[in-house]
XYZ file of N, CA and C in Angstrom:
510
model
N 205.063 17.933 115.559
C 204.576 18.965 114.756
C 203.230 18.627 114.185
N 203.036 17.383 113.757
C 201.713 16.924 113.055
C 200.617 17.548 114.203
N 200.989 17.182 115.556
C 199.952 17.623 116.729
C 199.867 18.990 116.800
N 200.789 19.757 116.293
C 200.112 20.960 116.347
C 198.910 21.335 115.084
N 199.388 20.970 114.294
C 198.399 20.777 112.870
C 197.245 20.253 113.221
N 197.229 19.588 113.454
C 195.997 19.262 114.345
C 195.294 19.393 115.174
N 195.619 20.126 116.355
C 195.103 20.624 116.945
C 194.647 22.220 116.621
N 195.210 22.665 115.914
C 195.270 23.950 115.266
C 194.090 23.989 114.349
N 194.259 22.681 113.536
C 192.916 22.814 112.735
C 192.227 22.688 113.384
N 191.643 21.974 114.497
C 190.083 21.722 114.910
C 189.989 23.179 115.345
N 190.926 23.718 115.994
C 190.627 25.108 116.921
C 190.144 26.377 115.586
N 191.096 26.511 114.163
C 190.953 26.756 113.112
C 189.711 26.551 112.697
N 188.839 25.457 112.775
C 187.992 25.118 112.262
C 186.255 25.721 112.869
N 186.846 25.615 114.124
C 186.077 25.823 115.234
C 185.875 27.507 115.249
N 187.095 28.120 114.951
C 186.942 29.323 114.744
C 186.257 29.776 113.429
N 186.537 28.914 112.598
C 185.890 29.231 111.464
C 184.104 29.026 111.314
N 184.051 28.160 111.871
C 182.411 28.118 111.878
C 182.053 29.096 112.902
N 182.595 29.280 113.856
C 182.273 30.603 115.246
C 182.116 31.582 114.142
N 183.097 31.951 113.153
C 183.153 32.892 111.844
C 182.065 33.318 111.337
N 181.657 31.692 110.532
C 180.605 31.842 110.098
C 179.137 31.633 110.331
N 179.123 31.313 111.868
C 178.067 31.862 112.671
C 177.631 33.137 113.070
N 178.476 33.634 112.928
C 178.403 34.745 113.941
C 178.097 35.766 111.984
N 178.669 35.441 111.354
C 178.820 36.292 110.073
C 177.013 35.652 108.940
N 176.499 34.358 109.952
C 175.162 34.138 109.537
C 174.565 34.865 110.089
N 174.556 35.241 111.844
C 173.656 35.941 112.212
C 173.683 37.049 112.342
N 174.977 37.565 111.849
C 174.952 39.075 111.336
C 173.970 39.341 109.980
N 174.326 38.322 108.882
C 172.905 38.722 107.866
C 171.812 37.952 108.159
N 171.356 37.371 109.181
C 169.677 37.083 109.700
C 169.863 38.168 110.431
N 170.170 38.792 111.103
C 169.940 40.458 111.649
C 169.968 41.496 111.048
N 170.848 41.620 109.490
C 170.829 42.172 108.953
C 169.212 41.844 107.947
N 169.149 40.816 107.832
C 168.247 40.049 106.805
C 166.742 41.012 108.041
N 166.384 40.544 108.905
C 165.532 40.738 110.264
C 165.185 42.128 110.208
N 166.630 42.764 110.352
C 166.393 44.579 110.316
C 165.976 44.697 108.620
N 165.963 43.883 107.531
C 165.006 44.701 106.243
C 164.076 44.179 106.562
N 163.868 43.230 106.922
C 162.373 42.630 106.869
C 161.257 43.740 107.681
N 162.179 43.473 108.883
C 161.648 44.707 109.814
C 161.089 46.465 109.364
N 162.099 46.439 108.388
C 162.474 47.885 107.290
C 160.894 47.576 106.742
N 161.165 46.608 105.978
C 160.228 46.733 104.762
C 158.571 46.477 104.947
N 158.600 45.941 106.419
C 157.254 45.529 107.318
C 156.632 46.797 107.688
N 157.768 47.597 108.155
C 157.459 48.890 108.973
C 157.132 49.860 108.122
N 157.560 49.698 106.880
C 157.476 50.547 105.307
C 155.498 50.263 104.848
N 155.502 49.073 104.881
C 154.536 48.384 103.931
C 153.329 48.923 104.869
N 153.560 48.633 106.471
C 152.925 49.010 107.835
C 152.464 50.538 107.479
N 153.485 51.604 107.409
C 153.526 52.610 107.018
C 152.363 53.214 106.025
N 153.119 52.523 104.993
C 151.854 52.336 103.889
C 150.572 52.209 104.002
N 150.136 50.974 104.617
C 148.942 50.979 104.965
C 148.071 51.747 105.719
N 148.857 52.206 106.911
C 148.507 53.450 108.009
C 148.297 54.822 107.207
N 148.875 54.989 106.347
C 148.990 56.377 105.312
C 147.478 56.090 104.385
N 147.339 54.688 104.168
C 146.006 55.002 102.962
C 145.181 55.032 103.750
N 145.224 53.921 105.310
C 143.882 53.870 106.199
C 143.466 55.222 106.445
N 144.532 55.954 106.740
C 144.239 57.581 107.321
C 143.836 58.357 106.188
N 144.570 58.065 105.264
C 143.534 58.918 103.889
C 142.398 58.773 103.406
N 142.095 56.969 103.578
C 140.706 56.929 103.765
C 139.756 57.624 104.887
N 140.205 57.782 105.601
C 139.907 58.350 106.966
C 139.594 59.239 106.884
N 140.424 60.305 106.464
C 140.259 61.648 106.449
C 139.521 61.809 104.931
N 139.485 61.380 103.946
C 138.838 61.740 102.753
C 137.451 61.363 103.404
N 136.783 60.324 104.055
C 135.545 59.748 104.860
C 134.884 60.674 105.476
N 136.091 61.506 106.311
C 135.668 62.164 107.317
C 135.148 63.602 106.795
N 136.753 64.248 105.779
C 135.873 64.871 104.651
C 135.051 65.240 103.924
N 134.867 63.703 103.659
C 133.119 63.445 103.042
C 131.965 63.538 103.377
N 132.190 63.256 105.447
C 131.292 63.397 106.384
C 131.236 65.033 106.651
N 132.027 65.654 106.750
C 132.116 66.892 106.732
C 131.033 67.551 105.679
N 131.539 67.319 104.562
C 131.092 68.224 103.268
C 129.671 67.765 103.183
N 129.041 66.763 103.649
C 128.040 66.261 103.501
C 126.682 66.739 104.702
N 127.383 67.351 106.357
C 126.882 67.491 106.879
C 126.383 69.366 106.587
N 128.114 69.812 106.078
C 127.590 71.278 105.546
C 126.772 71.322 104.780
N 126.743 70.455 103.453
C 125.781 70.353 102.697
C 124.129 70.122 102.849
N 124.246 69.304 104.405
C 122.528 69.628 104.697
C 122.560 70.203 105.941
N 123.298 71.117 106.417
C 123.072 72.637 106.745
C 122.653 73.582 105.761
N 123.285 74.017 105.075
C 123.427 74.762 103.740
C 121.741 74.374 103.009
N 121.721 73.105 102.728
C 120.140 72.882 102.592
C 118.702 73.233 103.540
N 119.224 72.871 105.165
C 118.276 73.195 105.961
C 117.887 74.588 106.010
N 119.776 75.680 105.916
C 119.079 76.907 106.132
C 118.573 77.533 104.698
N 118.999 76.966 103.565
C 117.804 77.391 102.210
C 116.616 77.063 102.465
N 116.411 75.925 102.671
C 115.088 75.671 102.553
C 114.304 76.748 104.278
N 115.065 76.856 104.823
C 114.633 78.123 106.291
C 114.733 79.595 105.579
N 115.208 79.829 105.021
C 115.128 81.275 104.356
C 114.179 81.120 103.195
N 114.286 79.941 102.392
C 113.194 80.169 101.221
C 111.333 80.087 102.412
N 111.531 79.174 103.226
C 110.116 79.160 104.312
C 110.117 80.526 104.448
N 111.058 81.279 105.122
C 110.848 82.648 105.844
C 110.410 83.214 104.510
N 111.094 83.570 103.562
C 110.635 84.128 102.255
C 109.087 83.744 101.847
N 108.793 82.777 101.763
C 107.504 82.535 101.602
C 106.307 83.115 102.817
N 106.781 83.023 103.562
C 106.135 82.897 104.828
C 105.948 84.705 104.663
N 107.175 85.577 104.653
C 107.161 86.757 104.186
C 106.158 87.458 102.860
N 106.244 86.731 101.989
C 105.517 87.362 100.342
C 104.139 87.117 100.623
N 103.596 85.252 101.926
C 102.469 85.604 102.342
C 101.815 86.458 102.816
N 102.761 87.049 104.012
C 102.338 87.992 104.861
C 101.887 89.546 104.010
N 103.216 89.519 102.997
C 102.768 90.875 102.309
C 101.594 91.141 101.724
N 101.106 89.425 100.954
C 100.370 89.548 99.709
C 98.921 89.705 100.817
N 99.409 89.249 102.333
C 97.432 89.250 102.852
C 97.735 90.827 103.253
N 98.569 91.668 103.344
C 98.681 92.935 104.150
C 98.409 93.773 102.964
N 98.687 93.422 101.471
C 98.674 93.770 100.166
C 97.224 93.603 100.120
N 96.620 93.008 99.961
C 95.375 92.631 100.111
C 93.822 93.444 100.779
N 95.180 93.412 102.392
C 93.651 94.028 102.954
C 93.836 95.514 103.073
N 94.986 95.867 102.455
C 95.138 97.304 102.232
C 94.073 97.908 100.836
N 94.428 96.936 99.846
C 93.367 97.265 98.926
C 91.973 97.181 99.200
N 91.709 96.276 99.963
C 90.309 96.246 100.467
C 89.882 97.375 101.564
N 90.622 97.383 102.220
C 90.288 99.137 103.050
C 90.523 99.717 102.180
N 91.603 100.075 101.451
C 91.001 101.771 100.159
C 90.084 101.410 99.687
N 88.930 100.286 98.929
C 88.553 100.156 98.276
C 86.811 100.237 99.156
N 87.047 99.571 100.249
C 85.969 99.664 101.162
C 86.095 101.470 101.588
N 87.085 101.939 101.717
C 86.952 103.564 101.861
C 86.113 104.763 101.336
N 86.715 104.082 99.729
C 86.231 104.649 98.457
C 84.919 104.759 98.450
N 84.287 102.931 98.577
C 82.666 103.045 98.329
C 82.657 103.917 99.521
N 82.820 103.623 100.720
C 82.099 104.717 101.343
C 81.759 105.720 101.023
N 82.702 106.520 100.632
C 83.042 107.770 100.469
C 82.109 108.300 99.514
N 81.965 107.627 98.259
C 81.356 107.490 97.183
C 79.914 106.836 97.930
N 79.663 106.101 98.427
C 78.165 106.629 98.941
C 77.400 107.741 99.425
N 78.650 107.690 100.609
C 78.357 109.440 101.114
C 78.374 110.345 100.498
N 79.062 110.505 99.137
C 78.847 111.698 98.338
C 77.716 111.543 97.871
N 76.943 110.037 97.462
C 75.835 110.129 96.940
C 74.927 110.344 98.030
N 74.796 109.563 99.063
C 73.631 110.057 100.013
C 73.492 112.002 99.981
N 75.180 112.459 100.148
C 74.780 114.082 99.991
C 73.800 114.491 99.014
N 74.703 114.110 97.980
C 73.912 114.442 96.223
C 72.346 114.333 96.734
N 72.036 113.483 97.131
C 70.905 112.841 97.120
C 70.105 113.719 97.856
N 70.388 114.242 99.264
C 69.980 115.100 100.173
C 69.697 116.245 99.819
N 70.689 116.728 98.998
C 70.706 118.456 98.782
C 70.027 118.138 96.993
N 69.539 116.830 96.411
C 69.061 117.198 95.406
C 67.314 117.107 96.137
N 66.996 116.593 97.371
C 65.696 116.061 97.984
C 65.270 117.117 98.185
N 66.632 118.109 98.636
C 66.183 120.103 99.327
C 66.069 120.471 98.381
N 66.875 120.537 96.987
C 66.173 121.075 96.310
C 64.756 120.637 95.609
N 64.582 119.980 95.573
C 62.928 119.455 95.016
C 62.049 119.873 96.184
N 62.050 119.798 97.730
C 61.734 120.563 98.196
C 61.099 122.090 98.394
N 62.774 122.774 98.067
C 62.454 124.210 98.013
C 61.368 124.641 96.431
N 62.301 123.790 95.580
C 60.753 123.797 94.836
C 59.717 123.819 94.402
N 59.333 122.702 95.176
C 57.423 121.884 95.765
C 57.317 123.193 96.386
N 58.283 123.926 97.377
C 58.049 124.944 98.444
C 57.089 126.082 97.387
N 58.151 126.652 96.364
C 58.069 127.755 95.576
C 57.154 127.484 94.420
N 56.954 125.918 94.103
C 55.570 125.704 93.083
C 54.354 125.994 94.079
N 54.610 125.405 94.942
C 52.585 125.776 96.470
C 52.763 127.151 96.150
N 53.833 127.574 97.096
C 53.823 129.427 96.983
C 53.389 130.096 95.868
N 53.775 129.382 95.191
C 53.273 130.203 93.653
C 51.761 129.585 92.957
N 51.399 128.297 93.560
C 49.911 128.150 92.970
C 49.096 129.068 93.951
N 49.379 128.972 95.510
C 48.815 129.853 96.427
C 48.545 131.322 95.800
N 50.119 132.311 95.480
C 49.868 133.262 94.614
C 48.800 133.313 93.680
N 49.026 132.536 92.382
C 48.293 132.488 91.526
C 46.820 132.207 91.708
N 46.242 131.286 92.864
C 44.922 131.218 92.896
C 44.809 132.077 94.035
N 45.273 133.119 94.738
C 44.856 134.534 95.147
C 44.442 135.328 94.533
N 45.583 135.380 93.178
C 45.341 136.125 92.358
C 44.149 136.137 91.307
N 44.155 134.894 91.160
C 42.578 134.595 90.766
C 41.353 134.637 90.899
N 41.533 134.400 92.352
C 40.539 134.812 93.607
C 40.422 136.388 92.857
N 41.133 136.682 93.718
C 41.223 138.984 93.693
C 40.511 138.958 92.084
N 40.781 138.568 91.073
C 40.271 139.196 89.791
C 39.312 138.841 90.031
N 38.577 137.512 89.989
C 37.405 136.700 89.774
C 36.651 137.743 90.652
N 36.807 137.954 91.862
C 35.818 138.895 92.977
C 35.720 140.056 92.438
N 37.180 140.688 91.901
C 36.825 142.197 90.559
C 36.455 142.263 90.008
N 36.798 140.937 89.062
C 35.237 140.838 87.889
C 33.877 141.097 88.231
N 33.715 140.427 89.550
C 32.831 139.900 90.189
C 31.769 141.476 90.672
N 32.922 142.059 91.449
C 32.761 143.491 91.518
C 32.520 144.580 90.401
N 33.228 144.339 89.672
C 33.059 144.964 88.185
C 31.742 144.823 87.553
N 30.976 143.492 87.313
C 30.203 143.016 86.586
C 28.926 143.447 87.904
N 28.472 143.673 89.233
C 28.010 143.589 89.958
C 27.953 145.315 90.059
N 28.852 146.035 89.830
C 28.785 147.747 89.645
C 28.198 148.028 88.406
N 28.198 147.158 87.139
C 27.760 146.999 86.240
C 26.242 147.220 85.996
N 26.025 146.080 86.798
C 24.386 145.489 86.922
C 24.000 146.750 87.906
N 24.747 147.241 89.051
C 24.346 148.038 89.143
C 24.021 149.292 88.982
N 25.157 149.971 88.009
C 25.133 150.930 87.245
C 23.669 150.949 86.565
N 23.484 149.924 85.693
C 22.834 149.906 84.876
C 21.245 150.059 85.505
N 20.817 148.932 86.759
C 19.805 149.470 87.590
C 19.636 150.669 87.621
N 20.680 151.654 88.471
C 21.265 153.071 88.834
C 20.192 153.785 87.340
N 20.576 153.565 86.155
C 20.353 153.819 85.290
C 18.567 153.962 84.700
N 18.599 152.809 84.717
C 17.460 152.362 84.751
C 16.078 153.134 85.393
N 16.611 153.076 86.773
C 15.677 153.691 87.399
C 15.348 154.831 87.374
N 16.633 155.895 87.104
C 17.318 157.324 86.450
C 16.390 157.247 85.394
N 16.226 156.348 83.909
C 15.489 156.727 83.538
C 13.968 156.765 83.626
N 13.657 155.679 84.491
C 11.965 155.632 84.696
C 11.499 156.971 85.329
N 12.715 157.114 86.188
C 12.005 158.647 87.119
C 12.121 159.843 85.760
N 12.958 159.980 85.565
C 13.184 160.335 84.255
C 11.862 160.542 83.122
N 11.156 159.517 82.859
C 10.103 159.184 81.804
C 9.274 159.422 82.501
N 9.029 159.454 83.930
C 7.851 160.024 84.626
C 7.580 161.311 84.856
């Protein structure tokens, strides 16, 4: 009987460490699968901020490239705008300068008229002052020669007379 006790224990024993082998590498596998857990967690983790960095980066690259779009085309519409208020202010410009170059014209030409029809009249004037000194020293003429005639019927009257009386006194 002792030999079975004995032999029983080593086999007992043998089973028992098989036991607690097998019940070690159940918790180093169990131990393995958290590690694994908590690797793949932490792994996780890190992959989650890398990518949030990532995408907040990329974000950033984003908002940053709209942002000098958004600048290029202000500053392209404020150019066109400028480029525009130029264009108006020289079209503004030479519009006033043609009415204004119009005007004098216009206003010369009214004066050259003025000027013309005041030249005809000084003209017709000069015309009607000759005409009328012409008149007047005709008319001067004609009396002066009536006088002339007058004073000359006179003298001769008076001869006429004269002689009327010598024949007369004879």
């Amino acid at each position: 009987m002792n030999l079975r006790i004995i032999v029983c224990q080593p086999v007992g024993m043998f089973q028992q460490t098989r036991l607690q082998r097998e019940t070690e590498r159940k918790f180093e596998r169990q131990r393995a699968t958290r590690e694994f857990i908590v690797e793949f967690k932490r792994k996780r983790e890190e992959w989650k901020v890398m990518e949030r960095q990532r995408m907040e980066e990329e974000n950033r690259r984003i908002k940053e490239y709209a942002n000098t779009q958004q600048q290029r085309e202000d500053v392209a519409k404020a150019e066109k705008r400028a480029r525009e208020q130029a264009l108006d202010n020289v079209q503004r410009t030479l519009a006033d300068q043609i009415k204004r170059d119009r005007e004098e014209r216009e206003e010369q030409e009214l004066v050259r008229q003025e000027l013309y029809l005041e030249e005809q009249e000084q003209l017709v004037r000069r015309r009607e002052r000759d005409e009328m000194e012409v008149r007047i020293k005709q008319r001067l003429e004609l009396q002066r020669e009536r006088d002339e005639q007058i004073q000359f019927k006179h003298l001769r009257d008076g001869e006429i007379k004269q002689e009327e009386d010598r024949f007369r006194q004879q």
